[in-house]
Short mmCIF file of C-alpha atoms and ligand atoms in Angstrom, two decimals:
data_model
loop_
_atom_site.label_atom_id
_atom_site.label_comp_id
_atom_site.label_asym_id
_atom_site.label_seq_id
_atom_site.Cartn_x
_atom_site.Cartn_y
_atom_site.Cartn_z
CA MET Y 1 -0.33 0.06 0.02
CA SER Y 2 1.15 4.03 -0.82
CA ASN Y 3 2.87 5.20 2.21
CA LYS Y 4 0.56 8.92 1.17
CA ALA Y 5 -2.44 9.84 0.58
CA ILE Y 6 -3.53 13.02 -2.19
CA LEU Y 7 -6.28 15.33 -1.20
CA GLU Y 8 -8.12 17.93 -3.33
CA VAL Y 9 -8.95 21.08 -1.69
CA ASN Y 10 -10.67 23.48 -4.09
CA GLY Y 11 -8.75 22.67 -6.83
CA GLN Y 12 -5.14 21.89 -5.48
CA LYS Y 13 -3.70 18.26 -4.83
CA HIS Y 14 -2.43 18.22 -1.20
CA GLU Y 15 -0.03 15.07 -0.12
CA PHE Y 16 -0.16 13.36 3.43
CA PRO Y 17 1.99 10.43 4.63
CA THR Y 18 0.25 7.50 6.07
CA ILE Y 19 1.41 5.57 9.06
CA THR Y 20 1.09 1.96 9.74
CA GLY Y 21 0.48 0.56 12.87
CA SER Y 22 1.89 -2.93 14.43
CA GLU Y 23 -1.01 -4.76 13.31
CA ASN Y 24 -1.40 -3.16 10.23
CA GLU Y 25 -4.03 -0.51 11.06
CA VAL Y 26 -3.15 2.50 8.40
CA ALA Y 27 -4.23 5.75 9.33
CA ILE Y 28 -3.76 9.75 7.01
CA ASP Y 29 -1.54 11.87 8.78
CA ILE Y 30 -3.23 14.78 8.68
CA SER Y 31 -1.26 16.93 11.27
CA SER Y 32 -0.48 19.75 8.73
CA LEU Y 33 -3.51 20.02 7.53
CA ARG Y 34 -4.73 23.38 8.09
CA THR Y 35 -1.28 25.05 7.22
CA ALA Y 36 -1.01 22.75 3.80
CA THR Y 37 -4.58 24.05 3.14
CA SER Y 38 -4.26 27.67 4.84
CA GLY Y 39 -7.13 26.95 7.51
CA VAL Y 40 -9.01 23.87 5.80
CA THR Y 41 -10.11 21.79 9.13
CA THR Y 42 -12.23 18.38 9.49
CA ILE Y 43 -15.15 17.28 11.18
CA ASP Y 44 -15.62 13.76 12.35
CA PRO Y 45 -18.96 13.96 15.12
CA GLY Y 46 -18.16 11.05 17.79
CA PHE Y 47 -14.38 10.75 16.42
CA LYS Y 48 -15.87 7.39 14.22
CA ASN Y 49 -13.02 7.87 11.54
CA THR Y 50 -10.51 9.93 14.22
CA GLY Y 51 -7.65 8.32 15.46
CA SER Y 52 -6.79 10.66 19.00
CA CYS Y 53 -3.07 8.95 19.12
CA VAL Y 54 -0.80 6.41 18.73
CA SER Y 55 -0.73 4.27 21.75
CA GLU Y 56 1.26 0.29 22.25
CA ILE Y 57 -0.93 -0.42 24.97
CA THR Y 58 -4.46 -2.13 23.93
CA PHE Y 59 -5.28 -3.02 20.67
CA LEU Y 60 -8.44 -4.72 19.73
CA ASP Y 61 -10.35 -5.87 16.48
CA GLY Y 62 -13.86 -4.61 16.45
CA GLU Y 63 -14.82 -7.11 13.40
CA LYS Y 64 -12.77 -10.26 14.14
CA GLY Y 65 -13.21 -9.69 17.98
CA ILE Y 66 -9.69 -9.28 19.11
CA LEU Y 67 -9.22 -7.53 21.95
CA ARG Y 68 -5.25 -7.87 23.79
CA TYR Y 69 -3.38 -5.81 26.63
CA ARG Y 70 -0.13 -4.96 25.30
CA GLY Y 71 -0.10 -7.69 23.32
CA TYR Y 72 -2.18 -10.69 25.52
CA SER Y 73 -5.01 -11.79 24.34
CA ILE Y 74 -7.85 -11.39 26.67
CA GLU Y 75 -8.88 -14.63 26.62
CA GLU Y 76 -5.71 -15.98 27.80
CA LEU Y 77 -5.43 -12.85 30.59
CA ALA Y 78 -8.77 -13.10 32.20
CA GLU Y 79 -8.30 -17.78 32.99
CA LYS Y 80 -4.54 -17.01 34.54
CA ALA Y 81 -3.91 -13.62 35.62
CA ASP Y 82 -4.49 -11.67 38.71
CA PHE Y 83 -5.76 -8.51 38.51
CA LEU Y 84 -2.58 -6.92 39.68
CA GLU Y 85 -0.56 -8.20 36.83
CA VAL Y 86 -2.52 -6.83 34.41
CA ALA Y 87 -2.69 -3.27 35.97
CA PHE Y 88 0.84 -3.76 35.92
CA LEU Y 89 1.48 -4.99 32.49
CA LEU Y 90 -0.70 -2.17 31.09
CA ILE Y 91 0.95 0.55 32.97
CA PHE Y 92 4.52 -0.40 32.71
CA GLY Y 93 4.20 -2.33 29.58
CA GLU Y 94 5.60 -5.46 30.34
CA LEU Y 95 4.67 -8.38 32.69
CA PRO Y 96 5.63 -8.21 35.50
CA SER Y 97 8.71 -10.55 37.89
CA LYS Y 98 7.91 -11.97 41.10
CA GLU Y 99 9.72 -9.47 42.59
CA GLU Y 100 8.08 -6.69 40.50
CA LEU Y 101 5.18 -7.92 41.70
CA ASP Y 102 5.70 -8.27 45.14
CA LYS Y 103 7.11 -4.42 45.37
CA PHE Y 104 4.52 -3.34 43.02
CA HIS Y 105 1.40 -4.15 45.97
CA ALA Y 106 3.75 -2.95 48.18
CA ASP Y 107 4.34 0.35 47.15
CA ILE Y 108 0.07 0.49 46.97
CA LYS Y 109 -0.63 -1.22 50.46
CA SER Y 110 1.78 1.54 51.98
CA GLU Y 111 -0.52 4.47 50.08
CA SER Y 112 -3.97 2.31 51.46
CA ILE Y 113 -4.93 5.16 53.97
CA VAL Y 114 -7.31 7.83 52.44
CA ASP Y 115 -7.00 11.00 54.93
CA ASP Y 116 -9.65 10.68 58.35
CA ASP Y 117 -11.19 13.92 56.51
CA ILE Y 118 -12.42 12.14 53.83
CA ARG Y 119 -15.14 10.48 56.04
CA LYS Y 120 -16.47 14.35 56.58
CA ILE Y 121 -16.71 14.83 52.93
CA ILE Y 122 -18.87 11.20 52.59
CA ASP Y 123 -20.89 12.17 55.32
CA ALA Y 124 -21.60 15.34 53.82
CA PHE Y 125 -23.31 13.30 50.96
CA PRO Y 126 -27.00 12.41 51.08
CA LYS Y 127 -27.67 8.20 51.18
CA SER Y 128 -29.33 8.77 48.70
CA ALA Y 129 -26.24 10.10 46.48
CA HIS Y 130 -26.12 7.78 43.12
CA PRO Y 131 -22.15 6.21 43.94
CA MET Y 132 -20.43 7.01 40.79
CA GLY Y 133 -21.22 11.09 41.75
CA VAL Y 134 -19.43 10.28 45.26
CA LEU Y 135 -16.80 8.31 43.82
CA SER Y 136 -15.82 11.22 41.09
CA SER Y 137 -15.93 13.62 43.73
CA LEU Y 138 -14.18 11.72 46.33
CA THR Y 139 -11.48 11.20 43.65
CA SER Y 140 -11.51 14.77 42.97
CA ALA Y 141 -10.96 15.75 46.66
CA LEU Y 142 -7.66 13.21 47.02
CA THR Y 143 -5.83 15.69 45.08
CA ALA Y 144 -6.60 18.32 48.07
CA PHE Y 145 -5.20 15.83 50.39
CA ASN Y 146 -1.96 15.08 47.66
CA PRO Y 147 -1.08 17.99 46.31
CA SER Y 148 2.37 16.70 45.66
CA SER Y 149 0.91 14.47 43.23
CA VAL Y 150 -0.19 17.11 40.89
CA ASN Y 151 3.36 18.10 39.06
CA VAL Y 152 4.79 14.95 37.91
CA ASP Y 153 7.64 15.83 36.32
CA SER Y 154 10.01 13.14 36.90
CA GLN Y 155 9.04 9.11 36.51
CA GLU Y 156 9.32 8.44 40.54
CA ASP Y 157 6.19 10.95 40.73
CA MET Y 158 4.02 9.47 38.75
CA TYR Y 159 4.95 6.38 39.88
CA LYS Y 160 4.08 7.57 43.81
CA SER Y 161 0.19 9.07 41.72
CA VAL Y 162 -0.01 6.15 40.65
CA VAL Y 163 0.17 3.95 43.19
CA ARG Y 164 -1.43 5.90 45.60
CA ILE Y 165 -4.38 6.25 43.56
CA LEU Y 166 -4.27 2.28 43.05
CA GLY Y 167 -3.75 1.73 47.01
CA LYS Y 168 -6.62 4.51 48.07
CA PHE Y 169 -9.16 3.86 44.55
CA PRO Y 170 -10.80 0.49 46.44
CA VAL Y 171 -10.86 2.61 49.90
CA LEU Y 172 -13.05 4.91 47.72
CA VAL Y 173 -15.39 2.14 46.53
CA ALA Y 174 -15.42 0.43 49.22
CA TRP Y 175 -17.21 3.41 51.47
CA ALA Y 176 -18.67 4.74 48.86
CA MET Y 177 -21.01 1.09 48.78
CA ARG Y 178 -20.71 1.38 52.47
CA LYS Y 179 -22.07 4.98 53.07
CA LYS Y 180 -25.00 3.93 50.64
CA GLN Y 181 -26.20 0.53 53.07
CA GLY Y 182 -25.43 2.47 55.79
CA LEU Y 183 -22.53 0.22 57.34
CA PRO Y 184 -18.97 1.95 59.11
CA LEU Y 185 -16.64 2.71 57.08
CA ASP Y 186 -13.47 0.62 57.63
CA TYR Y 187 -10.54 -0.24 55.97
CA GLY Y 188 -9.38 -4.07 55.22
CA ASP Y 189 -6.74 -6.49 55.77
CA ASN Y 190 -2.92 -5.44 53.91
CA SER Y 191 -2.05 -9.20 54.50
CA LEU Y 192 -5.17 -9.38 51.56
CA GLY Y 193 -4.41 -9.82 48.12
CA TYR Y 194 -5.88 -6.81 45.91
CA VAL Y 195 -8.67 -8.21 45.36
CA GLU Y 196 -9.68 -10.44 48.07
CA ASN Y 197 -9.06 -6.83 50.16
CA VAL Y 198 -11.80 -5.34 47.82
CA LEU Y 199 -14.23 -7.34 48.49
CA LYS Y 200 -13.24 -7.35 52.39
CA MET Y 201 -13.56 -3.80 52.41
CA MET Y 202 -17.14 -3.90 51.18
CA PHE Y 203 -18.65 -6.82 52.46
CA LYS Y 204 -16.95 -7.34 56.37
CA GLN Y 205 -19.88 -6.97 58.90
CA PRO Y 206 -19.24 -4.66 61.96
CA ASN Y 207 -20.21 -7.60 64.07
CA GLU Y 208 -18.70 -10.68 62.43
CA GLU Y 209 -15.81 -12.34 61.31
CA TYR Y 210 -15.30 -12.15 57.51
CA VAL Y 211 -15.06 -14.74 55.56
CA GLN Y 212 -13.45 -15.51 52.06
CA ASN Y 213 -15.43 -16.86 48.98
CA GLU Y 214 -12.54 -17.86 46.80
CA ILE Y 215 -15.64 -18.12 44.08
CA LEU Y 216 -16.22 -14.25 44.44
CA VAL Y 217 -12.81 -13.62 44.22
CA ASN Y 218 -12.53 -15.28 40.89
CA ALA Y 219 -15.17 -13.55 39.56
CA LEU Y 220 -14.05 -10.45 40.92
CA ASN Y 221 -10.69 -11.01 39.72
CA LYS Y 222 -11.52 -12.18 35.48
CA LEU Y 223 -14.76 -9.07 35.76
CA LEU Y 224 -11.48 -6.48 36.63
CA ILE Y 225 -9.56 -7.32 34.54
CA LEU Y 226 -12.20 -7.88 31.30
CA HIS Y 227 -12.88 -4.28 31.84
CA ALA Y 228 -9.14 -2.96 32.18
CA ASP Y 229 -8.57 -0.90 29.36
CA HIS Y 230 -10.49 -0.98 25.80
CA GLU Y 231 -8.41 1.46 24.03
CA GLN Y 232 -9.46 5.22 23.72
CA ASN Y 233 -12.90 4.71 24.19
CA CYS Y 234 -14.74 8.23 25.74
CA SER Y 235 -14.26 7.67 29.79
CA THR Y 236 -10.06 6.70 28.77
CA SER Y 237 -9.92 9.36 25.87
CA THR Y 238 -11.65 11.78 28.59
CA VAL Y 239 -8.27 11.11 31.49
CA ARG Y 240 -6.06 11.52 28.02
CA ILE Y 241 -7.87 15.16 27.30
CA VAL Y 242 -7.74 16.49 31.40
CA GLY Y 243 -4.48 15.09 31.94
CA SER Y 244 -3.18 16.63 28.47
CA SER Y 245 -3.98 20.41 30.03
CA HIS Y 246 -1.49 18.28 32.89
CA ALA Y 247 -4.24 18.22 35.49
CA GLY Y 248 -3.32 16.34 38.18
CA LEU Y 249 -3.58 11.86 37.67
CA PHE Y 250 -6.61 11.82 40.58
CA ALA Y 251 -8.45 15.11 38.30
CA SER Y 252 -8.22 13.14 35.45
CA ILE Y 253 -9.29 9.67 36.81
CA SER Y 254 -11.89 11.89 38.44
CA ALA Y 255 -12.81 13.17 35.18
CA GLY Y 256 -13.24 9.46 33.47
CA ILE Y 257 -15.21 8.45 36.12
CA SER Y 258 -18.05 10.95 35.52
CA ALA Y 259 -17.90 9.73 31.36
CA LEU Y 260 -17.79 6.35 32.40
CA TRP Y 261 -20.91 7.19 34.03
CA GLY Y 262 -23.56 7.35 31.05
CA PRO Y 263 -25.60 5.01 30.07
CA LEU Y 264 -24.29 4.70 26.93
CA HIS Y 265 -21.45 3.86 28.65
CA GLY Y 266 -19.85 2.57 31.79
CA GLY Y 267 -23.35 2.90 33.12
CA ALA Y 268 -25.04 0.14 30.55
CA ASN Y 269 -24.55 -2.46 33.47
CA GLN Y 270 -26.88 -0.61 35.79
CA ALA Y 271 -28.92 0.22 32.79
CA VAL Y 272 -28.70 -3.77 31.79
CA LEU Y 273 -30.62 -5.33 35.18
CA GLU Y 274 -32.98 -2.04 35.35
CA MET Y 275 -33.60 -3.35 31.65
CA LEU Y 276 -34.36 -7.34 32.52
CA GLU Y 277 -35.83 -6.55 35.74
CA ALA Y 278 -38.59 -4.35 33.44
CA ILE Y 279 -39.00 -6.85 31.94
CA LYS Y 280 -39.71 -9.85 33.83
CA ALA Y 281 -42.29 -7.43 35.96
CA ASP Y 282 -43.69 -6.81 32.21
CA GLY Y 283 -44.55 -10.64 32.91
CA GLY Y 284 -40.81 -11.82 30.46
CA ASP Y 285 -42.28 -11.03 26.73
CA THR Y 286 -39.00 -10.65 25.75
CA LYS Y 287 -40.59 -9.91 21.82
CA LYS Y 288 -42.21 -7.24 23.12
CA TYR Y 289 -39.02 -5.36 23.96
CA MET Y 290 -37.49 -6.55 21.03
CA SER Y 291 -39.82 -4.58 19.12
CA LYS Y 292 -39.79 -1.79 21.41
CA ALA Y 293 -36.49 -2.05 20.25
CA LYS Y 294 -36.60 -1.39 16.44
CA ASP Y 295 -38.85 1.19 16.49
CA LYS Y 296 -37.38 4.39 15.90
CA SER Y 297 -40.32 5.96 16.84
CA ASP Y 298 -39.71 4.39 20.78
CA PRO Y 299 -36.93 5.84 22.78
CA PHE Y 300 -35.71 1.90 24.06
CA ARG Y 301 -32.23 0.93 22.88
CA LEU Y 302 -31.95 -3.08 23.85
CA MET Y 303 -29.39 -1.98 26.52
CA GLY Y 304 -25.91 -4.19 26.80
CA PHE Y 305 -26.38 -4.37 22.37
CA GLY Y 306 -23.81 -2.69 20.27
CA HIS Y 307 -20.94 -1.66 20.26
CA ARG Y 308 -18.95 1.67 18.52
CA VAL Y 309 -15.85 -1.21 18.11
CA TYR Y 310 -17.40 -4.51 18.02
CA LYS Y 311 -19.08 -4.65 14.45
CA ASN Y 312 -18.88 -8.95 16.04
CA PHE Y 313 -19.06 -10.31 18.97
CA ASP Y 314 -17.47 -8.67 22.30
CA PRO Y 315 -15.17 -10.85 23.25
CA ARG Y 316 -15.46 -9.87 27.17
CA ALA Y 317 -19.27 -10.48 26.57
CA LYS Y 318 -18.63 -14.08 25.49
CA ILE Y 319 -16.27 -14.42 28.74
CA ILE Y 320 -18.39 -12.95 30.75
CA LYS Y 321 -21.43 -15.62 29.79
CA VAL Y 322 -19.78 -18.34 30.37
CA THR Y 323 -18.31 -16.90 33.91
CA ALA Y 324 -22.21 -15.78 35.09
CA ASP Y 325 -22.99 -19.25 34.61
CA GLU Y 326 -20.44 -20.39 36.69
CA VAL Y 327 -20.16 -18.52 39.51
CA LEU Y 328 -24.36 -18.12 39.52
CA ASN Y 329 -24.04 -22.70 39.54
CA ASP Y 330 -21.27 -22.13 42.36
CA LEU Y 331 -22.91 -20.18 44.76
CA GLY Y 332 -26.12 -21.93 43.87
CA VAL Y 333 -28.30 -19.02 42.53
CA GLU Y 334 -30.82 -19.58 40.40
CA ASP Y 335 -32.22 -15.78 38.48
CA PRO Y 336 -34.58 -16.04 35.78
CA ILE Y 337 -33.08 -12.37 35.01
CA LEU Y 338 -30.13 -15.04 33.04
CA ASP Y 339 -32.37 -17.32 31.58
CA ILE Y 340 -34.25 -13.58 30.05
CA ALA Y 341 -30.81 -11.96 29.35
CA LYS Y 342 -30.50 -15.70 27.75
CA GLY Y 343 -33.78 -15.16 25.06
CA LEU Y 344 -32.97 -11.86 23.81
CA GLU Y 345 -29.82 -12.28 22.97
CA LYS Y 346 -30.52 -15.44 21.40
CA GLU Y 347 -33.79 -13.69 19.55
CA ALA Y 348 -31.33 -11.02 19.00
CA LEU Y 349 -29.02 -12.68 17.32
CA THR Y 350 -31.04 -14.09 14.79
CA ASP Y 351 -33.14 -10.47 14.10
CA ALA Y 352 -32.74 -9.05 10.79
CA TYR Y 353 -32.67 -5.91 12.40
CA PHE Y 354 -30.00 -6.33 14.68
CA VAL Y 355 -27.84 -8.87 12.10
CA ASP Y 356 -27.90 -6.05 9.65
CA ARG Y 357 -26.48 -3.08 12.21
CA LYS Y 358 -24.66 -5.65 13.79
CA LEU Y 359 -25.38 -5.32 17.03
CA TYR Y 360 -23.97 -8.37 19.54
CA PRO Y 361 -23.93 -8.67 23.26
CA ASN Y 362 -21.47 -6.61 24.90
CA VAL Y 363 -19.40 -6.63 28.28
CA ASP Y 364 -22.21 -5.48 30.19
CA PHE Y 365 -25.29 -7.44 28.87
CA TYR Y 366 -24.19 -10.51 31.43
CA SER Y 367 -21.67 -8.44 34.05
CA GLY Y 368 -24.33 -7.00 36.36
CA ILE Y 369 -25.55 -10.74 36.76
CA ILE Y 370 -22.82 -12.09 38.13
CA TYR Y 371 -22.20 -8.35 40.50
CA ARG Y 372 -25.85 -9.17 42.05
CA ALA Y 373 -25.09 -12.92 42.43
CA MET Y 374 -21.95 -10.97 44.43
CA GLY Y 375 -24.31 -9.64 46.52
CA ILE Y 376 -23.17 -6.35 45.11
CA PRO Y 377 -25.84 -3.19 44.96
CA VAL Y 378 -26.85 -2.31 41.15
CA GLU Y 379 -25.90 1.20 41.95
CA MET Y 380 -23.01 -0.33 42.68
CA PHE Y 381 -21.93 -1.80 38.82
CA THR Y 382 -20.68 1.43 37.28
CA VAL Y 383 -18.54 2.05 40.13
CA MET Y 384 -17.25 -2.11 40.07
CA PHE Y 385 -15.95 -1.27 36.32
CA ALA Y 386 -14.41 1.97 36.77
CA LEU Y 387 -12.31 -0.13 39.62
CA GLY Y 388 -11.40 -2.44 36.82
CA ARG Y 389 -11.10 0.32 34.42
CA LEU Y 390 -8.20 2.44 36.91
CA PRO Y 391 -5.42 0.74 35.82
CA GLY Y 392 -6.40 1.63 31.92
CA TRP Y 393 -6.74 5.13 33.00
CA ILE Y 394 -3.38 5.16 34.51
CA GLY Y 395 -1.94 3.44 31.42
CA GLN Y 396 -3.22 6.06 28.84
CA TRP Y 397 -2.69 8.69 31.47
CA ARG Y 398 0.94 7.94 31.72
CA GLU Y 399 1.62 6.82 28.13
CA MET Y 400 0.36 10.45 26.78
CA ARG Y 401 2.51 12.36 29.33
CA LEU Y 402 5.75 10.23 28.44
CA ARG Y 403 4.84 11.33 25.12
CA LYS Y 404 4.49 14.79 25.62
CA GLU Y 405 1.70 14.68 23.63
CA PRO Y 406 0.02 18.49 23.08
CA ILE Y 407 -2.74 19.91 25.01
CA GLY Y 408 -6.28 18.26 23.67
CA ARG Y 409 -8.08 21.06 21.65
CA PRO Y 410 -10.37 20.00 18.54
CA ARG Y 411 -11.32 22.52 16.27
CA GLN Y 412 -14.89 23.53 15.14
CA ILE Y 413 -16.37 24.59 12.26
CA TYR Y 414 -19.15 27.35 13.33
CA THR Y 415 -22.83 27.82 11.93
CA GLY Y 416 -24.15 30.89 14.30
CA SER Y 417 -25.13 34.35 13.25
CA THR Y 418 -22.65 35.56 11.93
CA HIS Y 419 -21.31 39.39 12.97
CA ARG Y 420 -23.92 41.28 13.80
CA PRO Y 421 -25.03 44.72 16.08
CA PHE Y 422 -25.59 44.95 19.50
CA LYS Y 423 -29.66 46.24 19.85
CA SER Y 424 -30.64 47.72 23.04
CA VAL Y 425 -33.01 46.46 25.17
CA ALA Y 426 -34.66 50.07 25.18
CA LYS Y 427 -35.03 49.39 21.69
N1 ACO A 501 -30.82 -1.32 20.74
C1 ACO A 501 -31.55 -0.87 19.81
N2 ACO A 501 -30.85 -0.47 17.83
C2 ACO A 501 -29.70 0.04 18.85
C3 ACO A 501 -29.00 -0.67 19.57
C4 ACO A 501 -29.32 -0.99 20.70
N3 ACO A 501 -28.48 -1.53 21.64
N4 ACO A 501 -27.60 0.15 19.27
C5 ACO A 501 -27.60 0.66 18.31
N5 ACO A 501 -28.96 0.23 17.42
C6 ACO A 501 -28.93 0.75 16.32
C7 ACO A 501 -29.30 2.26 15.99
O1 ACO A 501 -30.31 2.86 16.40
C8 ACO A 501 -28.38 2.67 14.95
O2 ACO A 501 -29.85 2.66 13.68
P1 ACO A 501 -30.00 3.52 12.53
O3 ACO A 501 -29.22 2.68 11.18
O4 ACO A 501 -31.07 2.88 12.22
O5 ACO A 501 -30.10 4.77 12.68
C9 ACO A 501 -27.39 1.78 14.91
O6 ACO A 501 -27.92 0.26 15.55
C10 ACO A 501 -25.91 2.18 14.27
O7 ACO A 501 -26.35 2.61 16.41
P2 ACO A 501 -25.66 3.99 16.76
O8 ACO A 501 -26.10 4.76 17.96
O9 ACO A 501 -24.80 5.31 15.57
O10 ACO A 501 -23.93 2.89 16.72
P3 ACO A 501 -22.90 4.13 17.93
O11 ACO A 501 -21.54 3.62 17.49
O12 ACO A 501 -22.78 4.97 18.05
O13 ACO A 501 -23.43 3.44 19.07
C11 ACO A 501 -23.71 2.08 21.53
C12 ACO A 501 -23.02 2.44 20.40
C13 ACO A 501 -23.72 3.87 21.79
C14 ACO A 501 -23.12 1.12 21.97
C15 ACO A 501 -24.85 2.29 21.50
O14 ACO A 501 -25.02 0.40 20.74
C16 ACO A 501 -25.90 1.90 22.23
O15 ACO A 501 -26.31 2.89 22.47
N6 ACO A 501 -26.22 0.68 22.99
C17 ACO A 501 -27.08 0.35 24.03
C18 ACO A 501 -25.89 1.22 25.29
C19 ACO A 501 -24.90 0.28 25.54
O16 ACO A 501 -25.06 -0.64 26.09
N7 ACO A 501 -23.52 0.59 25.46
C20 ACO A 501 -22.69 0.36 26.81
C21 ACO A 501 -21.31 0.03 25.40
S1 ACO A 501 -20.05 -0.99 25.89
C22 ACO A 501 -19.29 0.17 26.84
O17 ACO A 501 -19.20 1.37 26.66
C23 ACO A 501 -18.26 -0.40 27.84
#
């Protein structure tokens, strides 16, 4: 393939170089477009055709249903790896040795206490507050308590910020849930593994000894790995763009949490479960909801279906579907919602509307069913997604800072009024 692209603008031909990624993806490098054409720009709503950066972290092929972190397939990582190993891989580029992993974990643990005044902020939230709003606010508040984490000019400063957020974030996640449930805010146990400790912090009852459940540990480990990165999605792009102004890591992650909250992105896992519950309450008539989803005059969409990039099976959905079966079986939970989900999936996969538009179940179609079986409240589902996505956000932020990427600042095409004289109210 030619390594240049020719664009004709106002009768003049301009040549632009192309760049080819390691998986042979080709992009036209238009960074000189405005200079070459005296100000002509491109427009691409939703950035459907625009690459915002080059990245070495995650590769996905939406047509073939491939997802890899730093070259390792998601199937293999979900099966064999530990979440903290995957976090190290995403952030630093290689799987850790045993010594590196131990040091990484020890550094994270040494940063796992949050300033006790954070409790006062949590106390000020109403119990009805959505935990995603609470988590985003508390993550942003971490900057106030750790101001030195904003200017990260050296790799050491950057590392400190990274282990700090990895240490403190699970505490905020657990406290956001416990606040809602009226449970005392407490710490876990640093002698436990990272994922084990998350579960203990979330579920420990004040009047009972906490007993670890290996099925839950394995299921959560897998879910967190599956959510850990997904290249330039809405929340990750948000983290990179906020970080590009050199706002600190915590402020950038807080913005990413807000982006993830929406039902078209991470909020879909909550929306899926609410949808399945509504279908169940309405008599379980999946056909009725399939028709609603296809009716253009009805705003209803089949939540958990469709993806901006996957036009084939989301590989994470395949793994999660099997995990949902295993977890429910192991826990002895019979959930009619799982049957409704399977029924909907079966219908959608043979329905012309969904087939033509290449709409397949995405990562969130089955994740909520597992979270519910684990005893996690519906409003916490997207918070769990944020916990999983944290290493991806960090890795992408770090890559952006190390590459010294310029501040993100898109252009626009103005379509408002042209210049007009001011009219005073009196006239
Ligand atoms: N139900 C019914 N129709 C759908 C759905 C759906 N879930 N998703 C897409 N479509 C239809 C659209 O109406 C559109 O139809 P048209 O061509 O006749 O106008 C066509 O499929 C293409 O859809 P777009 O919205 O243009 O696709 P886009 O890439 O912009 O959106 C998105 C992707 C937001 C994920 C969309 O599929 C959606 O809303 N899905 C439901 C929400 C969801 O599950 N989000 C989680 C995504 S995964 C994640 O973020 C972790």
